[in-house]
mmCIF file of C-alpha atoms in Angstrom:
data_model
loop_
_atom_site.group_PDB
_atom_site.id
_atom_site.type_symbol
_atom_site.label_atom_id
_atom_site.label_comp_id
_atom_site.label_asym_id
_atom_site.label_seq_id
_atom_site.Cartn_x
_atom_site.Cartn_y
_atom_site.Cartn_z
ATOM 1 C CA GLY A 1113 -0.052 0.156 0.163
ATOM 2 C CA GLU A 1114 1.183 3.611 -0.532
ATOM 3 C CA LYS A 1115 -0.392 5.358 2.199
ATOM 4 C CA VAL A 1116 0.008 3.659 5.791
ATOM 5 C CA ILE A 1117 -3.460 4.621 7.741
ATOM 6 C CA GLY A 1118 -3.036 2.074 10.644
ATOM 7 C CA PHE A 1119 0.229 1.145 12.431
ATOM 8 C CA GLU A 1120 0.568 -0.406 15.733
ATOM 9 C CA ASP A 1121 3.605 -1.573 17.772
ATOM 10 C CA PHE A 1122 2.378 -1.075 21.342
ATOM 11 C CA SER A 1123 4.658 1.362 22.248
ATOM 12 C CA THR A 1124 1.833 3.999 23.573
ATOM 13 C CA GLY A 1125 0.257 1.449 25.876
ATOM 14 C CA SER A 1126 1.438 0.195 29.516
ATOM 15 C CA ILE A 1127 2.988 -3.113 29.703
ATOM 16 C CA GLY A 1128 0.351 -5.619 31.127
ATOM 17 C CA ASP A 1129 -2.321 -3.743 29.731
ATOM 18 C CA PHE A 1130 -5.043 -4.294 26.948
ATOM 19 C CA PRO A 1131 -4.146 -1.792 24.069
ATOM 20 C CA ALA A 1132 -6.559 1.222 23.536
ATOM 21 C CA GLY A 1133 -8.161 1.068 19.770
ATOM 22 C CA TRP A 1134 -8.534 -2.625 19.828
ATOM 23 C CA ASN A 1135 -11.828 -4.819 20.924
ATOM 24 C CA THR A 1136 -11.848 -8.207 22.305
ATOM 25 C CA ASN A 1137 -13.962 -10.698 24.042
ATOM 26 C CA GLY A 1138 -11.278 -12.269 26.000
ATOM 27 C CA ALA A 1139 -8.001 -11.034 27.402
ATOM 28 C CA ALA A 1140 -4.326 -9.974 25.904
ATOM 29 C CA GLU A 1141 -1.614 -7.956 27.261
ATOM 30 C CA ILE A 1142 1.437 -5.777 25.962
ATOM 31 C CA VAL A 1143 4.570 -7.516 26.750
ATOM 32 C CA THR A 1144 8.269 -7.593 26.224
ATOM 33 C CA ILE A 1145 10.130 -10.447 25.626
ATOM 34 C CA GLU A 1146 13.760 -11.409 26.048
ATOM 35 C CA GLY A 1147 15.880 -11.383 23.202
ATOM 36 C CA LYS A 1148 13.080 -9.953 20.785
ATOM 37 C CA PRO A 1149 13.031 -6.216 20.124
ATOM 38 C CA GLY A 1150 9.880 -4.092 20.653
ATOM 39 C CA ARG A 1151 7.004 -4.784 22.485
ATOM 40 C CA TRP A 1152 3.941 -7.606 21.484
ATOM 41 C CA LEU A 1153 0.492 -8.253 22.433
ATOM 42 C CA TRP A 1154 0.455 -11.619 23.911
ATOM 43 C CA LEU A 1155 -2.898 -13.202 22.990
ATOM 44 C CA THR A 1156 -3.693 -14.947 26.445
ATOM 45 C CA LYS A 1157 -7.158 -16.698 26.202
ATOM 46 C CA PRO A 1158 -8.967 -18.257 23.409
ATOM 47 C CA SER A 1159 -10.610 -15.253 22.027
ATOM 48 C CA VAL A 1160 -11.062 -12.858 18.711
ATOM 49 C CA PHE A 1161 -8.913 -9.704 18.903
ATOM 50 C CA MET A 1162 -9.619 -6.963 16.354
ATOM 51 C CA PRO A 1163 -7.775 -3.570 15.870
ATOM 52 C CA GLU A 1164 -10.016 -0.748 15.255
ATOM 53 C CA PHE A 1165 -7.850 0.985 12.290
ATOM 54 C CA THR A 1166 -10.777 1.649 9.973
ATOM 55 C CA ASP A 1167 -14.325 0.350 9.469
ATOM 56 C CA LYS A 1168 -13.875 0.493 5.828
ATOM 57 C CA TYR A 1169 -11.359 -1.372 4.136
ATOM 58 C CA PRO A 1170 -10.802 -0.357 0.740
ATOM 59 C CA GLU A 1171 -10.434 -2.950 -2.907
ATOM 60 C CA ASP A 1172 -6.474 -2.308 -2.317
ATOM 61 C CA PHE A 1173 -4.469 -2.709 0.937
ATOM 62 C CA THR A 1174 -1.852 -4.412 2.499
ATOM 63 C CA PHE A 1175 -1.834 -5.879 5.799
ATOM 64 C CA GLU A 1176 1.205 -6.520 7.700
ATOM 65 C CA PHE A 1177 2.359 -8.035 10.811
ATOM 66 C CA ASP A 1178 4.970 -10.318 13.062
ATOM 67 C CA LEU A 1179 3.893 -13.320 14.460
ATOM 68 C CA LEU A 1180 6.043 -14.974 17.449
ATOM 69 C CA HIS A 1181 5.675 -17.865 19.552
ATOM 70 C CA GLY A 1182 7.160 -18.552 23.000
ATOM 71 C CA LYS A 1183 6.826 -22.394 22.088
ATOM 72 C CA ILE A 1184 7.367 -23.813 18.678
ATOM 73 C CA ASN A 1185 4.566 -26.156 19.133
ATOM 74 C CA GLY A 1186 0.978 -26.469 18.024
ATOM 75 C CA GLY A 1187 -1.475 -24.050 16.236
ATOM 76 C CA GLY A 1188 -4.860 -22.466 16.842
ATOM 77 C CA MET A 1189 -3.982 -19.124 15.312
ATOM 78 C CA SER A 1190 -5.873 -17.307 12.577
ATOM 79 C CA VAL A 1191 -6.038 -14.047 10.781
ATOM 80 C CA ALA A 1192 -9.138 -13.062 8.831
ATOM 81 C CA LEU A 1193 -10.310 -10.043 6.576
ATOM 82 C CA VAL A 1194 -14.113 -9.984 7.209
ATOM 83 C CA GLN A 1195 -17.584 -7.838 6.505
ATOM 84 C CA LEU A 1196 -19.179 -7.771 9.691
ATOM 85 C CA ASP A 1197 -22.785 -7.286 10.113
ATOM 86 C CA ASN A 1198 -21.948 -5.300 13.352
ATOM 87 C CA ILE A 1199 -18.633 -4.099 14.019
ATOM 88 C CA SER A 1200 -18.839 -4.061 17.733
ATOM 89 C CA GLN A 1201 -19.412 -7.436 18.258
ATOM 90 C CA PRO A 1202 -16.537 -9.153 16.294
ATOM 91 C CA GLN A 1203 -16.961 -12.359 18.258
ATOM 92 C CA HIS A 1204 -19.686 -13.139 15.625
ATOM 93 C CA TRP A 1205 -17.344 -12.627 12.772
ATOM 94 C CA THR A 1206 -17.860 -16.253 11.720
ATOM 95 C CA LEU A 1207 -21.576 -15.305 10.580
ATOM 96 C CA GLY A 1208 -20.234 -12.095 8.553
ATOM 97 C CA ALA A 1209 -21.581 -12.108 5.071
ATOM 98 C CA ASN A 1210 -18.055 -12.235 3.284
ATOM 99 C CA SER A 1211 -14.613 -13.345 4.658
ATOM 100 C CA ILE A 1212 -11.324 -14.961 3.981
ATOM 101 C CA LYS A 1213 -9.701 -16.765 7.138
ATOM 102 C CA PHE A 1214 -5.758 -17.917 6.738
ATOM 103 C CA GLN A 1215 -4.909 -20.204 9.768
ATOM 104 C CA LEU A 1216 -1.153 -20.211 10.783
ATOM 105 C CA ASN A 1217 -0.029 -23.300 12.537
ATOM 106 C CA ASN A 1218 3.554 -24.014 13.622
ATOM 107 C CA ALA A 1219 3.505 -27.920 14.719
ATOM 108 C CA ASN A 1220 6.020 -29.786 12.776
ATOM 109 C CA ASN A 1221 4.083 -31.694 10.273
ATOM 110 C CA GLY A 1222 5.633 -34.208 7.348
ATOM 111 C CA GLY A 1223 8.873 -32.345 7.592
ATOM 112 C CA LYS A 1224 7.635 -29.009 7.563
ATOM 113 C CA THR A 1225 7.822 -26.457 10.367
ATOM 114 C CA GLY A 1226 3.906 -25.523 9.755
ATOM 115 C CA ASP A 1227 1.029 -25.345 7.591
ATOM 116 C CA SER A 1228 -1.527 -22.788 6.637
ATOM 117 C CA LYS A 1229 -5.229 -23.430 5.839
ATOM 118 C CA TYR A 1230 -7.903 -20.876 4.238
ATOM 119 C CA GLU A 1231 -11.471 -21.044 3.948
ATOM 120 C CA ILE A 1232 -13.946 -18.468 2.226
ATOM 121 C CA ARG A 1233 -17.147 -17.316 2.743
ATOM 122 C CA LYS A 1234 -19.101 -15.339 0.097
ATOM 123 C CA ASN A 1235 -22.815 -13.922 0.440
ATOM 124 C CA SER A 1236 -22.688 -15.944 3.786
ATOM 125 C CA VAL A 1237 -22.329 -19.442 2.208
ATOM 126 C CA SER A 1238 -19.141 -21.094 3.015
ATOM 127 C CA GLU A 1239 -17.224 -21.880 -0.659
ATOM 128 C CA SER A 1240 -14.096 -23.449 -0.476
ATOM 129 C CA ALA A 1241 -11.173 -24.265 1.645
ATOM 130 C CA ASN A 1242 -7.458 -25.765 1.201
ATOM 131 C CA ALA A 1243 -4.413 -26.394 3.264
ATOM 132 C CA VAL A 1244 -0.555 -26.551 2.390
ATOM 133 C CA GLN A 1245 2.293 -27.351 4.175
ATOM 134 C CA THR A 1246 4.869 -24.696 4.731
ATOM 135 C CA ASP A 1247 7.812 -23.601 6.793
ATOM 136 C CA LEU A 1248 5.938 -21.420 8.791
ATOM 137 C CA LEU A 1249 7.870 -21.042 12.188
ATOM 138 C CA SER A 1250 10.952 -22.412 13.374
ATOM 139 C CA ASP A 1251 13.970 -21.606 16.273
ATOM 140 C CA ALA A 1252 15.596 -20.065 13.119
ATOM 141 C CA HIS A 1253 12.503 -17.782 11.803
ATOM 142 C CA ASN A 1254 10.623 -16.864 14.946
ATOM 143 C CA PRO A 1255 9.242 -14.255 14.506
ATOM 144 C CA VAL A 1256 7.909 -14.408 10.966
ATOM 145 C CA HIS A 1257 6.762 -11.878 8.880
ATOM 146 C CA ILE A 1258 3.081 -12.309 7.430
ATOM 147 C CA SER A 1259 1.616 -10.038 4.674
ATOM 148 C CA ILE A 1260 -1.780 -10.163 3.172
ATOM 149 C CA TRP A 1261 -2.369 -8.005 -0.011
ATOM 150 C CA ARG A 1262 -5.968 -7.519 -0.970
ATOM 151 C CA GLN A 1263 -6.617 -6.496 -4.849
ATOM 152 C CA LYS A 1264 -10.232 -6.307 -5.220
ATOM 153 C CA GLU A 1265 -11.586 -10.239 -5.371
ATOM 154 C CA ARG A 1266 -7.779 -11.470 -5.421
ATOM 155 C CA VAL A 1267 -6.028 -12.114 -2.063
ATOM 156 C CA ARG A 1268 -2.407 -12.816 -1.358
ATOM 157 C CA LEU A 1269 -0.621 -14.176 1.710
ATOM 158 C CA TYR A 1270 3.014 -14.208 2.069
ATOM 159 C CA VAL A 1271 5.584 -15.620 4.836
ATOM 160 C CA ASN A 1272 8.371 -13.671 4.771
ATOM 161 C CA GLN A 1273 9.330 -13.895 1.042
ATOM 162 C CA GLU A 1274 7.408 -16.778 0.368
ATOM 163 C CA LYS A 1275 3.993 -16.642 -1.547
ATOM 164 C CA VAL A 1276 1.702 -19.037 0.257
ATOM 165 C CA TRP A 1277 -1.474 -18.415 -1.032
ATOM 166 C CA ASP A 1278 -2.780 -16.440 -4.288
ATOM 167 C CA ILE A 1279 -6.596 -16.852 -4.768
ATOM 168 C CA PRO A 1280 -7.996 -14.702 -7.656
ATOM 169 C CA LYS A 1281 -11.689 -15.321 -6.236
ATOM 170 C CA ALA A 1282 -11.018 -14.935 -2.975
ATOM 171 C CA LEU A 1283 -13.620 -12.610 -1.897
ATOM 172 C CA ALA A 1284 -16.905 -11.565 -3.372
ATOM 173 C CA ARG A 1285 -17.023 -8.942 -6.221
ATOM 174 C CA GLU A 1286 -19.612 -6.831 -3.832
ATOM 175 C CA ALA A 1287 -17.766 -7.386 -0.529
ATOM 176 C CA LYS A 1288 -17.282 -4.569 1.711
ATOM 177 C CA LEU A 1289 -14.725 -5.758 4.134
ATOM 178 C CA ASN A 1290 -14.788 -3.608 7.366
ATOM 179 C CA SER A 1291 -12.800 -5.539 9.964
ATOM 180 C CA ILE A 1292 -9.349 -7.876 10.366
ATOM 181 C CA ILE A 1293 -9.767 -10.321 12.906
ATOM 182 C CA PHE A 1294 -7.493 -12.159 14.975
ATOM 183 C CA TYR A 1295 -8.707 -15.749 16.230
ATOM 184 C CA VAL A 1296 -7.106 -17.810 18.776
ATOM 185 C CA THR A 1297 -8.504 -21.488 19.533
ATOM 186 C CA TYR A 1298 -5.615 -22.770 21.651
ATOM 187 C CA ALA A 1299 -3.756 -20.334 24.164
ATOM 188 C CA GLU A 1300 -2.117 -22.577 26.553
ATOM 189 C CA ALA A 1301 1.417 -22.091 27.823
ATOM 190 C CA THR A 1302 2.720 -24.630 25.482
ATOM 191 C CA VAL A 1303 2.037 -22.430 22.646
ATOM 192 C CA GLN A 1304 2.258 -18.519 23.469
ATOM 193 C CA HIS A 1305 0.633 -16.558 20.443
ATOM 194 C CA TYR A 1306 2.455 -12.774 20.008
ATOM 195 C CA ILE A 1307 1.448 -10.244 17.328
ATOM 196 C CA GLY A 1308 3.420 -6.995 16.683
ATOM 197 C CA ASN A 1309 4.307 -4.566 14.224
ATOM 198 C CA LEU A 1310 1.167 -4.602 12.893
ATOM 199 C CA ARG A 1311 0.697 -2.019 9.611
ATOM 200 C CA LEU A 1312 -2.425 -1.354 7.465
ATOM 201 C CA ALA A 1313 -1.459 0.763 4.141
ATOM 202 C CA ILE A 1314 -4.253 1.602 1.289
ATOM 203 C CA GLY A 1315 -3.767 1.877 -2.385
ATOM 204 C CA ALA A 1316 -2.069 -0.042 -5.299
ATOM 205 C CA PRO A 1317 1.508 0.863 -6.130
ATOM 206 C CA ASP A 1318 2.078 1.660 -9.511
ATOM 207 C CA THR A 1319 6.040 1.801 -9.898
ATOM 208 C CA ARG A 1320 6.209 2.159 -13.557
ATOM 209 C CA ASN A 1321 3.552 4.913 -14.208
ATOM 210 C CA LYS A 1322 5.152 6.792 -11.445
ATOM 211 C CA LEU A 1323 8.499 6.923 -12.329
ATOM 212 C CA LEU A 1324 8.013 7.464 -15.994
ATOM 213 C CA THR A 1325 5.291 10.069 -15.883
ATOM 214 C CA GLN A 1326 5.581 11.769 -12.352
ATOM 215 C CA ASN A 1327 9.463 10.963 -12.399
ATOM 216 C CA LYS A 1328 9.323 9.799 -8.542
ATOM 217 C CA TRP A 1329 7.952 6.967 -6.802
ATOM 218 C CA VAL A 1330 7.705 6.871 -3.116
ATOM 219 C CA THR A 1331 7.389 3.532 -1.063
ATOM 220 C CA HIS A 1332 7.028 2.274 2.517
ATOM 221 C CA GLY A 1333 7.554 -1.170 1.779
ATOM 222 C CA ILE A 1334 11.468 -1.128 2.148
ATOM 223 C CA LEU A 1335 11.664 -1.961 5.936
ATOM 224 C CA PHE A 1336 14.728 -1.810 8.104
ATOM 225 C CA ASP A 1337 15.748 -2.958 11.954
ATOM 226 C CA VAL A 1338 15.027 -0.178 14.452
ATOM 227 C CA ASN A 1339 17.881 2.540 14.375
ATOM 228 C CA SER A 1340 19.661 0.354 11.740
ATOM 229 C CA ALA A 1341 20.323 0.650 7.999
ATOM 230 C CA ASN A 1342 19.819 -3.274 7.656
ATOM 231 C CA ILE A 1343 16.979 -3.777 5.339
ATOM 232 C CA LYS A 1344 14.616 -6.732 6.669
ATOM 233 C CA PRO A 1345 13.768 -9.721 4.530
ATOM 234 C CA GLU A 1346 9.992 -8.733 3.711
ATOM 235 C CA SER A 1347 11.289 -5.673 1.841
ATOM 236 C CA TYR A 1348 12.058 -8.238 -1.044
ATOM 237 C CA GLY A 1349 9.067 -7.658 -3.178
ATOM 238 C CA THR A 1350 9.766 -3.811 -3.329
ATOM 239 C CA LEU A 1351 12.940 -3.869 -4.093
ATOM 240 C CA LYS A 1352 12.287 -6.761 -6.963
ATOM 241 C CA GLU A 1353 9.712 -4.070 -8.242
ATOM 242 C CA ILE A 1354 11.739 -1.009 -8.790
ATOM 243 C CA ALA A 1355 14.693 -3.689 -10.138
ATOM 244 C CA ASN A 1356 12.235 -4.606 -12.609
ATOM 245 C CA VAL A 1357 11.281 -1.079 -13.868
ATOM 246 C CA LEU A 1358 15.269 -0.310 -13.915
ATOM 247 C CA LYS A 1359 15.943 -3.354 -16.060
ATOM 248 C CA GLU A 1360 13.213 -2.827 -18.584
ATOM 249 C CA ASN A 1361 14.246 0.934 -18.968
ATOM 250 C CA ALA A 1362 18.033 0.397 -19.142
ATOM 251 C CA ASP A 1363 18.551 4.197 -19.674
ATOM 252 C CA MET A 1364 16.918 5.333 -16.644
ATOM 253 C CA LYS A 1365 19.141 6.581 -13.607
ATOM 254 C CA VAL A 1366 17.483 7.186 -10.038
ATOM 255 C CA LYS A 1367 18.179 9.036 -6.892
ATOM 256 C CA ILE A 1368 17.644 6.832 -3.746
ATOM 257 C CA VAL A 1369 16.796 9.200 -0.896
ATOM 258 C CA GLY A 1370 15.987 8.101 2.727
ATOM 259 C CA HIS A 1371 13.590 9.323 5.143
ATOM 260 C CA THR A 1372 12.936 9.260 9.069
ATOM 261 C CA ASP A 1373 10.557 10.124 11.419
ATOM 262 C CA SER A 1374 11.358 12.935 14.009
ATOM 263 C CA ASP A 1375 12.074 10.296 16.911
ATOM 264 C CA GLY A 1376 15.878 10.656 17.995
ATOM 265 C CA VAL A 1377 18.455 13.712 17.439
ATOM 266 C CA ASP A 1378 18.375 15.431 13.875
ATOM 267 C CA ALA A 1379 21.744 14.700 13.156
ATOM 268 C CA ALA A 1380 21.490 11.056 13.875
ATOM 269 C CA ASN A 1381 18.515 10.778 11.861
ATOM 270 C CA LEU A 1382 20.269 12.209 8.980
ATOM 271 C CA ASP A 1383 23.259 9.876 9.254
ATOM 272 C CA LEU A 1384 20.618 7.137 9.709
ATOM 273 C CA SER A 1385 18.363 8.181 6.315
ATOM 274 C CA LYS A 1386 22.018 8.096 4.118
ATOM 275 C CA ARG A 1387 22.837 5.005 5.525
ATOM 276 C CA ARG A 1388 19.367 3.352 4.179
ATOM 277 C CA SER A 1389 19.559 5.152 1.073
ATOM 278 C CA ALA A 1390 23.075 3.358 0.690
ATOM 279 C CA SER A 1391 22.118 0.124 1.771
ATOM 280 C CA VAL A 1392 19.073 0.165 -0.803
ATOM 281 C CA LYS A 1393 21.534 0.810 -3.532
ATOM 282 C CA ALA A 1394 23.493 -1.809 -2.437
ATOM 283 C CA ALA A 1395 20.760 -4.372 -2.590
ATOM 284 C CA LEU A 1396 19.759 -3.706 -5.824
ATOM 285 C CA ALA A 1397 23.263 -3.767 -7.195
ATOM 286 C CA LYS A 1398 24.029 -7.035 -5.340
ATOM 287 C CA GLU A 1399 20.590 -9.173 -5.691
ATOM 288 C CA PHE A 1400 19.139 -7.906 -9.024
ATOM 289 C CA SER A 1401 22.851 -6.636 -10.779
ATOM 290 C CA ILE A 1402 21.643 -3.274 -11.602
ATOM 291 C CA ASP A 1403 24.462 -1.022 -12.448
ATOM 292 C CA GLU A 1404 25.476 1.329 -9.229
ATOM 293 C CA ASN A 1405 26.443 3.855 -11.614
ATOM 294 C CA ARG A 1406 22.708 4.267 -12.658
ATOM 295 C CA MET A 1407 21.839 5.124 -8.754
ATOM 296 C CA GLU A 1408 22.813 7.927 -6.684
ATOM 297 C CA THR A 1409 21.847 8.261 -2.788
ATOM 298 C CA ASP A 1410 20.811 10.575 -0.272
ATOM 299 C CA GLY A 1411 19.280 11.136 2.554
ATOM 300 C CA LYS A 1412 17.145 13.888 4.177
ATOM 301 C CA GLY A 1413 16.368 12.586 7.728
ATOM 302 C CA GLU A 1414 13.381 13.955 9.657
ATOM 303 C CA SER A 1415 13.526 17.332 7.512
ATOM 304 C CA GLN A 1416 10.901 16.775 5.230
ATOM 305 C CA PRO A 1417 7.808 14.945 6.610
ATOM 306 C CA VAL A 1418 4.816 13.966 4.723
ATOM 307 C CA ASP A 1419 2.922 13.345 7.793
ATOM 308 C CA LYS A 1420 2.688 14.582 11.417
ATOM 309 C CA ASN A 1421 4.835 12.740 13.883
ATOM 310 C CA ASP A 1422 2.516 12.678 16.479
ATOM 311 C CA SER A 1423 1.087 9.142 16.023
ATOM 312 C CA PRO A 1424 2.442 5.688 15.123
ATOM 313 C CA ALA A 1425 1.006 5.719 11.522
ATOM 314 C CA GLY A 1426 1.910 9.379 10.953
ATOM 315 C CA LYS A 1427 5.290 8.092 11.932
ATOM 316 C CA ALA A 1428 5.536 5.080 9.825
ATOM 317 C CA ASN A 1429 4.166 7.398 6.651
ATOM 318 C CA ASN A 1430 7.237 9.464 6.990
ATOM 319 C CA ARG A 1431 9.754 6.445 7.251
ATOM 320 C CA ARG A 1432 9.908 5.887 3.636
ATOM 321 C CA VAL A 1433 12.462 5.603 0.665
ATOM 322 C CA GLU A 1434 12.099 7.709 -2.595
ATOM 323 C CA PHE A 1435 13.081 6.957 -5.864
ATOM 324 C CA ILE A 1436 13.814 9.911 -8.213
ATOM 325 C CA LYS A 1437 14.426 9.775 -11.993
ATOM 326 C CA ILE A 1438 17.446 11.792 -13.171
#
């Protein structure tokens, strides 16, 4: 998505409390976990959990989150895109007119470290379901990054860089989604589900058109570790997208410009933004064989915000990478 409208890293809540801006019929609490950066929402009871980002999800959006388990054992964790009849009662989400549910299990299964299942409901009728084994979660990949991309009727789900599902007719053409639901059926001490770093972004990126006609493309899809220029693995798709445009237009040169939010010291943010743009250039050269001479880098730190820095979503919008045609 091109514009972040919902972001939740639980930094504004109190440890041990249920976060504001969420609904549930059970219990959860904000926690920190030794050896894992940031804060997490521990889903402590078999319940329904709903972030209240918006009540109208558009035809094109991306939703991402990190999924962490305290124990690599078992399942019982699902995420669903739903058209609720009554948004104030998320516990009745299974009766919604339209939905697609993805179950995410991390039990060792047939040599894999997990499996994923999906179930579709259209116009109040259950339509189809399927399952596939995948390396969803292991000691080497905990947490994993889950990405869901809705594009009208089509829905894709990624686990880190792997595209697990790509369903062209996942939703009814007339579906009016209004909620995202996390659903836990098994929350005993042997599993311990945690979620973090949730991000909802709207709009469909149009890299090629914007670079060729507007001479600039802005992306929030290249993500970095906190206070670091290390690019996160889930950025691969965005890097591949810009690389394809550069390969198709062999004469095009671009300037890569990094931007940060306003947290921290100005000088440190400026340096960080420059190092991040340099990391993007290096990744495009190494992973996609883009000639380094076609790319310049720069960083603006926090000096050119596109949103207010007074909310998690606003800060997420300001953390971005721009590609400017030169």
